[in-house]
Coordinates of C-alpha atoms in Angstrom, one line a residue:
Chain A
M1310 CA 195.5 229.9 164.6
S1311 CA 198.6 231.7 165.9
S1312 CA 201.4 229.9 167.7
D1313 CA 200.4 231.6 170.9
E1314 CA 197.1 229.8 171.1
K1315 CA 198.7 226.4 170.7
D1316 CA 200.6 227.2 173.9
K1317 CA 199.2 225.7 177.1
G1318 CA 199.0 229.1 178.6
T1319 CA 195.9 230.0 176.7
G1320 CA 193.1 227.9 175.1
P1321 CA 190.1 226.3 176.8
L1322 CA 192.1 223.8 178.9
A1323 CA 194.4 226.5 180.5
G1324 CA 192.4 226.6 183.7
V1325 CA 192.9 222.9 184.5
A1326 CA 196.3 222.3 182.9
G1327 CA 197.8 222.6 186.4
F1328 CA 196.0 219.5 187.6
G1329 CA 198.1 217.6 185.0
V1330 CA 201.1 218.2 187.2
T1331 CA 199.3 216.9 190.2
F1332 CA 198.1 213.9 188.3
A1333 CA 201.5 213.1 186.9
T1334 CA 203.1 213.4 190.4
M1335 CA 201.0 210.5 191.6
F1336 CA 203.1 208.2 189.4
R1337 CA 206.4 209.6 190.5
K1338 CA 208.5 208.0 193.2
A1339 CA 208.3 209.8 196.5
N1340 CA 211.7 211.1 197.7
T1341 CA 210.7 211.0 201.4
E1342 CA 213.4 209.5 203.7
Q1343 CA 212.0 207.0 206.1
Y1344 CA 214.3 208.2 208.8
P1345 CA 213.9 206.2 212.0
E1346 CA 213.4 202.9 210.1
E1347 CA 215.9 203.5 207.3
K1348 CA 218.9 205.6 208.3
N1349 CA 220.7 206.9 205.3
P1350 CA 224.4 207.3 205.9
T1351 CA 225.7 210.8 206.1
A1352 CA 228.4 212.3 203.9
L1353 CA 231.7 210.7 204.9
R1354 CA 233.1 214.0 206.2
F1355 CA 230.0 214.9 208.2
H1356 CA 230.9 216.5 211.5
G1357 CA 229.3 214.5 214.2
R1358 CA 230.2 213.5 217.7
H1359 CA 233.9 213.6 218.6
Q1360 CA 236.1 210.6 219.3
L1361 CA 239.4 210.3 221.2
N1362 CA 241.6 207.9 219.3
R1363 CA 244.1 205.4 220.5
H1364 CA 247.5 204.2 219.2
P1365 CA 247.4 200.7 217.7
D1366 CA 248.6 199.2 221.0
G1367 CA 245.8 200.9 223.1
L1368 CA 247.7 203.9 224.5
E1369 CA 245.7 207.1 224.1
K1370 CA 246.8 209.6 221.5
C1371 CA 245.7 212.7 223.6
I1372 CA 248.6 214.4 225.2
G1373 CA 246.6 216.9 227.2
C1374 CA 248.0 220.0 225.4
E1375 CA 244.6 221.8 225.4
L1376 CA 245.1 223.2 221.9
C1377 CA 241.5 221.9 221.0
A1378 CA 240.1 223.9 224.0
W1379 CA 242.0 227.0 222.9
A1380 CA 240.8 226.6 219.3
C1381 CA 237.2 226.1 220.3
P1382 CA 235.1 229.2 219.4
A1383 CA 232.3 228.2 221.7
D1384 CA 234.5 227.2 224.8
A1385 CA 232.9 223.8 224.7
I1386 CA 236.0 221.7 225.5
Y1387 CA 237.6 221.4 228.9
V1388 CA 240.9 219.5 229.2
E1389 CA 243.1 218.9 232.2
G1390 CA 246.4 217.3 231.5
A1391 CA 248.5 215.3 233.9
D1392 CA 252.0 213.7 233.8
N1393 CA 252.5 210.1 232.8
T1394 CA 254.5 208.1 235.3
E1395 CA 256.4 204.8 234.8
E1396 CA 253.7 203.0 236.9
E1397 CA 250.8 204.6 235.2
R1398 CA 251.2 205.5 231.6
F1399 CA 248.2 206.5 229.4
S1400 CA 249.9 207.9 226.4
P1401 CA 253.4 207.8 224.9
G1402 CA 255.5 210.8 225.9
E1403 CA 255.3 213.1 228.9
R1404 CA 251.7 214.0 229.4
Y1405 CA 248.1 212.7 228.9
G1406 CA 244.6 214.1 229.0
K1407 CA 243.4 213.3 232.5
V1408 CA 240.1 215.1 232.2
Y1409 CA 238.4 215.5 228.9
Q1410 CA 234.9 217.0 228.6
I1411 CA 233.0 218.3 225.6
N1412 CA 229.8 220.2 226.3
Y1413 CA 227.6 219.3 223.3
L1414 CA 225.2 222.1 224.2
R1415 CA 228.0 224.6 223.3
C1416 CA 229.8 222.6 220.6
I1417 CA 228.8 223.8 217.1
L1418 CA 230.6 220.9 215.5
C1419 CA 232.8 223.2 213.4
G1420 CA 235.8 221.0 213.5
L1421 CA 238.4 223.6 214.5
C1422 CA 239.4 221.4 217.4
I1423 CA 240.2 218.6 214.9
E1424 CA 242.4 221.0 212.9
A1425 CA 244.2 222.1 216.1
C1426 CA 244.9 218.6 217.4
P1427 CA 248.7 217.9 216.9
T1428 CA 248.5 214.2 217.4
R1429 CA 245.2 213.5 215.6
A1430 CA 243.9 212.3 218.9
L1431 CA 240.6 214.1 218.3
T1432 CA 238.5 213.3 215.3
M1433 CA 234.8 213.3 214.5
T1434 CA 232.5 210.5 213.9
N1435 CA 229.3 210.5 211.8
E1436 CA 227.1 209.9 214.8
Y1437 CA 224.5 212.6 215.1
E1438 CA 221.8 211.3 217.4
L1439 CA 222.7 213.3 220.4
A1440 CA 219.4 214.7 221.8
D1441 CA 218.9 214.2 225.5
T1442 CA 216.6 215.4 228.3
S1443 CA 219.1 217.2 230.6
R1444 CA 221.9 219.6 230.2
Q1445 CA 224.2 217.5 232.4
A1446 CA 223.8 214.4 230.2
L1447 CA 225.1 216.3 227.2
I1448 CA 228.5 217.1 228.8
Y1449 CA 230.4 214.1 227.4
T1450 CA 233.3 212.9 229.5
K1451 CA 236.4 211.1 228.5
D1452 CA 235.0 207.6 229.0
Q1453 CA 232.2 208.5 226.6
L1454 CA 234.5 210.0 224.0
L1455 CA 237.3 207.5 224.0
A1456 CA 237.4 205.1 221.1
G1457 CA 236.7 201.5 221.8
L1458 CA 239.5 198.9 221.8
T1459 CA 240.0 197.1 218.5
D1460 CA 242.0 194.0 217.6
G1461 CA 245.5 194.1 219.1
M1462 CA 244.8 196.8 221.7
V1463 CA 245.0 196.6 225.5
P1464 CA 243.5 199.3 227.6
A1465 CA 245.6 202.1 229.1
P1466 CA 247.4 202.5 231.5
H1467 CA 250.3 200.3 230.4
P1468 CA 253.9 200.9 229.5
M1469 CA 255.2 201.7 226.1
Q1470 CA 256.4 198.9 224.0
P1471 CA 259.9 197.9 225.1
G1472 CA 262.7 199.6 223.1
T1473 CA 260.4 202.3 221.6
N1474 CA 259.9 205.9 222.4
E1475 CA 257.1 208.3 221.5
K1476 CA 258.6 209.1 218.1
D1477 CA 258.2 205.4 217.0
Y1478 CA 254.6 205.7 217.9
Y1479 CA 254.1 208.8 215.8
K1480 CA 256.0 207.2 212.9
G1481 CA 253.6 204.3 212.9
Q1482 CA 256.2 201.7 213.9
V1483 CA 254.0 200.3 216.6
T1484 CA 251.3 198.3 214.9
R1485 CA 249.7 196.3 217.7
A1486 CA 250.2 195.5 221.4
S1487 CA 253.4 193.4 221.9
D1488 CA 253.3 190.0 223.7
E1489 CA 254.9 191.7 226.8
Q1490 CA 252.1 194.2 226.9
L1491 CA 249.4 191.5 226.5
A1492 CA 251.0 189.4 229.2
E1493 CA 251.3 192.4 231.5
Y1494 CA 247.6 193.2 230.9
E1495 CA 246.5 189.7 231.6
Q1496 CA 248.6 189.7 234.8
R1497 CA 247.0 192.9 235.9
A1498 CA 243.5 191.7 235.0
A1499 CA 244.1 188.5 237.0
D1500 CA 245.3 190.5 239.9
E1501 CA 242.3 192.7 239.9
G1502 CA 240.0 189.8 239.3
E1503 CA 238.7 191.1 236.0
P1504 CA 237.7 188.1 233.8
E1505 CA 237.3 190.0 230.6
A1506 CA 240.0 189.2 228.1
V1507 CA 240.9 191.8 225.5
R1508 CA 242.6 190.7 222.3
Chain B
M1196 CA 192.8 218.8 233.4
G1197 CA 189.8 216.6 232.8
L1198 CA 188.2 213.3 233.7
E1199 CA 191.5 211.4 233.6
E1200 CA 192.8 213.4 236.5
K1201 CA 190.1 212.0 238.8
L1202 CA 190.7 208.3 238.0
P1203 CA 191.9 206.2 240.9
S1204 CA 195.4 204.8 240.9
G1205 CA 196.1 201.3 239.7
F1206 CA 195.4 199.1 236.7
M1207 CA 192.7 201.5 235.3
L1208 CA 194.9 204.5 235.5
S1209 CA 197.9 202.9 233.9
T1210 CA 195.8 201.7 231.0
V1211 CA 194.4 205.2 230.5
E1212 CA 197.9 206.6 230.9
G1213 CA 199.2 204.4 228.1
L1214 CA 196.3 205.3 225.9
A1215 CA 196.5 209.0 226.5
G1216 CA 200.2 208.9 225.9
Y1217 CA 199.8 207.1 222.7
M1218 CA 197.2 209.6 221.5
R1219 CA 199.2 212.6 222.6
K1220 CA 202.4 211.5 221.0
G1221 CA 200.7 210.8 217.7
S1222 CA 199.1 214.2 217.4
L1223 CA 201.7 216.8 218.4
W1224 CA 201.1 220.2 216.8
P1225 CA 204.2 222.3 216.8
A1226 CA 203.9 226.1 217.2
T1227 CA 205.8 228.1 214.6
F1228 CA 208.7 229.5 216.5
G1229 CA 211.7 229.9 214.2
L1230 CA 214.2 232.4 215.4
A1231 CA 217.3 231.9 213.3
C1232 CA 219.1 229.4 211.1
C1233 CA 217.7 226.4 212.9
A1234 CA 214.3 227.4 211.6
I1235 CA 215.5 226.6 208.1
E1236 CA 216.3 223.1 209.1
M1237 CA 213.0 222.9 211.0
M1238 CA 211.2 223.9 207.8
A1239 CA 213.2 221.3 205.8
T1240 CA 212.1 218.7 208.4
G1241 CA 208.5 219.7 207.8
A1242 CA 208.8 219.6 204.0
G1243 CA 208.5 216.7 201.6
R1244 CA 211.9 215.0 201.9
Y1245 CA 211.8 214.4 205.7
D1246 CA 208.0 214.8 206.1
L1247 CA 207.0 215.4 209.7
A1248 CA 203.5 214.3 208.5
R1249 CA 204.8 210.7 209.1
F1250 CA 204.6 211.6 212.9
G1251 CA 201.2 213.4 212.6
M1252 CA 202.7 216.8 213.1
E1253 CA 203.1 218.5 209.7
V1254 CA 201.0 221.5 210.5
F1255 CA 203.1 224.2 212.2
R1256 CA 200.3 226.2 213.8
A1257 CA 200.6 230.0 213.6
S1258 CA 198.5 230.4 216.8
P1259 CA 200.0 229.1 220.0
R1260 CA 196.4 228.3 221.2
Q1261 CA 196.3 225.5 218.7
A1262 CA 199.7 224.1 219.4
D1263 CA 201.1 221.8 222.1
L1264 CA 204.8 221.6 221.2
M1265 CA 207.2 224.6 221.0
I1266 CA 210.3 223.9 219.0
V1267 CA 212.6 226.8 219.9
A1268 CA 214.7 227.0 216.8
G1269 CA 217.4 229.5 217.1
R1270 CA 219.1 231.9 219.5
V1271 CA 216.8 233.7 221.9
S1272 CA 217.8 237.3 222.5
Q1273 CA 217.0 239.0 225.8
K1274 CA 214.4 241.0 224.0
M1275 CA 212.8 237.9 222.6
A1276 CA 212.6 236.1 225.9
P1277 CA 209.4 237.7 227.2
V1278 CA 207.7 237.0 223.9
L1279 CA 208.8 233.4 224.1
R1280 CA 207.4 233.1 227.5
Q1281 CA 204.1 234.7 226.5
I1282 CA 203.7 232.3 223.6
Y1283 CA 204.5 229.4 225.9
D1284 CA 201.9 230.7 228.4
Q1285 CA 199.3 230.9 225.6
M1286 CA 199.7 227.3 224.7
P1287 CA 197.1 225.0 226.2
N1288 CA 198.2 222.1 228.5
P1289 CA 199.7 219.6 228.1
K1290 CA 202.6 221.2 226.3
W1291 CA 206.2 220.4 225.6
V1292 CA 209.3 222.3 224.6
I1293 CA 212.3 221.2 222.4
A1294 CA 215.3 223.4 222.6
M1295 CA 216.6 223.0 219.0
G1296 CA 220.3 223.8 218.4
V1297 CA 223.0 224.8 220.8
C1298 CA 222.0 228.5 221.0
A1299 CA 218.5 227.7 222.3
S1300 CA 219.9 225.0 224.6
S1301 CA 222.7 226.8 226.3
G1302 CA 223.5 230.0 224.3
G1303 CA 226.0 228.1 222.2
M1304 CA 228.9 230.1 220.9
F1305 CA 227.1 233.3 221.7
N1306 CA 228.2 233.6 225.3
N1307 CA 227.4 237.3 225.6
Y1308 CA 224.9 239.8 227.1
A1309 CA 222.5 239.8 224.2
I1310 CA 221.6 236.1 224.2
V1311 CA 219.7 234.1 226.8
Q1312 CA 222.0 231.4 227.9
G1313 CA 219.6 228.6 227.3
V1314 CA 215.8 228.8 227.0
D1315 CA 215.4 226.8 230.2
H1316 CA 215.9 230.1 232.0
V1317 CA 212.6 231.1 230.5
V1318 CA 210.5 228.0 229.9
P1319 CA 210.8 224.3 231.1
V1320 CA 212.6 222.3 228.4
D1321 CA 211.9 218.6 227.7
I1322 CA 214.5 217.8 225.1
Y1323 CA 217.8 219.5 224.4
L1324 CA 219.0 219.0 220.9
P1325 CA 222.7 219.9 220.1
G1326 CA 224.0 220.8 216.7
C1327 CA 224.6 224.0 214.8
P1328 CA 222.1 223.7 213.2
P1329 CA 221.0 220.2 213.8
R1330 CA 220.3 218.3 210.6
P1331 CA 216.6 217.2 210.0
E1332 CA 217.4 213.7 211.2
M1333 CA 218.7 215.1 214.5
L1334 CA 215.4 217.0 215.0
M1335 CA 213.4 213.9 214.1
D1336 CA 215.5 211.9 216.6
A1337 CA 214.7 214.6 219.3
I1338 CA 211.0 214.3 218.4
I1339 CA 211.1 210.5 218.7
K1340 CA 212.8 210.8 222.1
L1341 CA 210.1 213.3 223.1
H1342 CA 207.5 210.8 221.9
A1343 CA 208.9 208.3 224.3
E1344 CA 208.7 210.8 227.2
I1345 CA 205.1 211.6 226.3
Q1346 CA 204.2 208.0 226.1
A1347 CA 205.5 207.5 229.7
M1348 CA 203.8 210.6 231.1
P1349 CA 201.9 209.9 234.3
L1350 CA 198.4 211.1 234.9
G1351 CA 196.2 211.9 237.9
V1352 CA 197.5 210.6 241.2
D1353 CA 200.7 209.4 239.5
R1354 CA 201.2 212.8 238.1
E1355 CA 201.0 214.4 241.5
K1356 CA 203.4 211.9 242.9
A1357 CA 205.9 212.5 240.1
A1358 CA 205.5 216.3 240.5
R1359 CA 206.2 216.0 244.3
A1360 CA 209.2 213.7 243.7
A1361 CA 210.6 216.2 241.2
E1362 CA 210.1 219.1 243.6
Q1363 CA 211.9 217.2 246.4
A1364 CA 214.8 216.4 244.0
A1365 CA 214.9 220.1 243.0
L1366 CA 215.0 221.2 246.6
K1367 CA 217.8 218.8 247.5
A1368 CA 219.8 219.7 244.4
L1369 CA 223.1 221.6 245.0
P1370 CA 222.9 225.1 243.6
T1371 CA 225.1 225.6 240.6
I1372 CA 227.1 228.3 242.4
E1373 CA 228.0 225.8 245.2
M1374 CA 229.2 223.1 242.7
K1375 CA 232.9 222.5 243.0
G1376 CA 235.2 220.6 240.8
L1377 CA 234.2 218.9 237.6
L1378 CA 230.7 218.7 236.2
A1379 CA 229.1 215.5 235.1

């Protein structure tokens, strides 16, 4: 008997040897992902839906410079900037993004806008369930993209913290809304009759 | 289509609607219509790891006459558009279309003369799915959203009513060229 005949490739069982693979597979664990029931987290740096971030006191980081729109290879981003005033301030510094729209039917989620953003206002989340039934619903506006308020934030517009300028914001010296800002917000909410308290 | 179209409106019809929707959403058969890179993700979705068989739709039919869902996966060139329409016309009713990926949905980053700026210029689209290309989970999410649409699909008298309402809405809609200011 030569060594070739001991090989599974020849011999009387050669015709059915393949079924062994099928049989053995029955005892192996299935690697199917049960998607809608069990959602596996994406890679941390997965490029999902965008998010417009806020400073720790709730002012918006977007300064309306349109660099993201210029960087976008698909022309998916539309930005309109406007001037901050003393009465109505949305971001530290001169200007803020008044209109911010991302068309997710153009956006290829490449992340060039994130690289272009000078204030790190625009970042990407890991959210990917974006499908919708109309074209219009997939143009996300600023209120859909803006990050929610976390602890210590009050919603814009409100003044900068007393005794600070925009440089302090970028240096990270503003860590949460000051008592003045909170009081001012509560005053404003009371004037407008909004019962929601944000803290 | 058949007997269900002749049923009177009311309790009977709503029950049949629910049943028909349940049956239809559980047995979608997609037509093979891969045009570009999105098709790779579509194939991955059909394969073992994501396994479209869990939704009763693992067989991608090679013939449009056996299919009722067209997943347009990839950019549609001007030259491909009539082919796409013919495949759609050959599919038996009821039929649905998913525009998979940004190119199929709106032209995506290919805003040029060679690419159709969204397959909804050629066929009616039920679900738009962004992403370049969308990961398999995104496609499954779109399919699940389409299932919800199919489940709620009206039949018979209700269907005619819905079609008439849609037509009225379309007639009243402002033409894109007359839209001013910001969208959405």
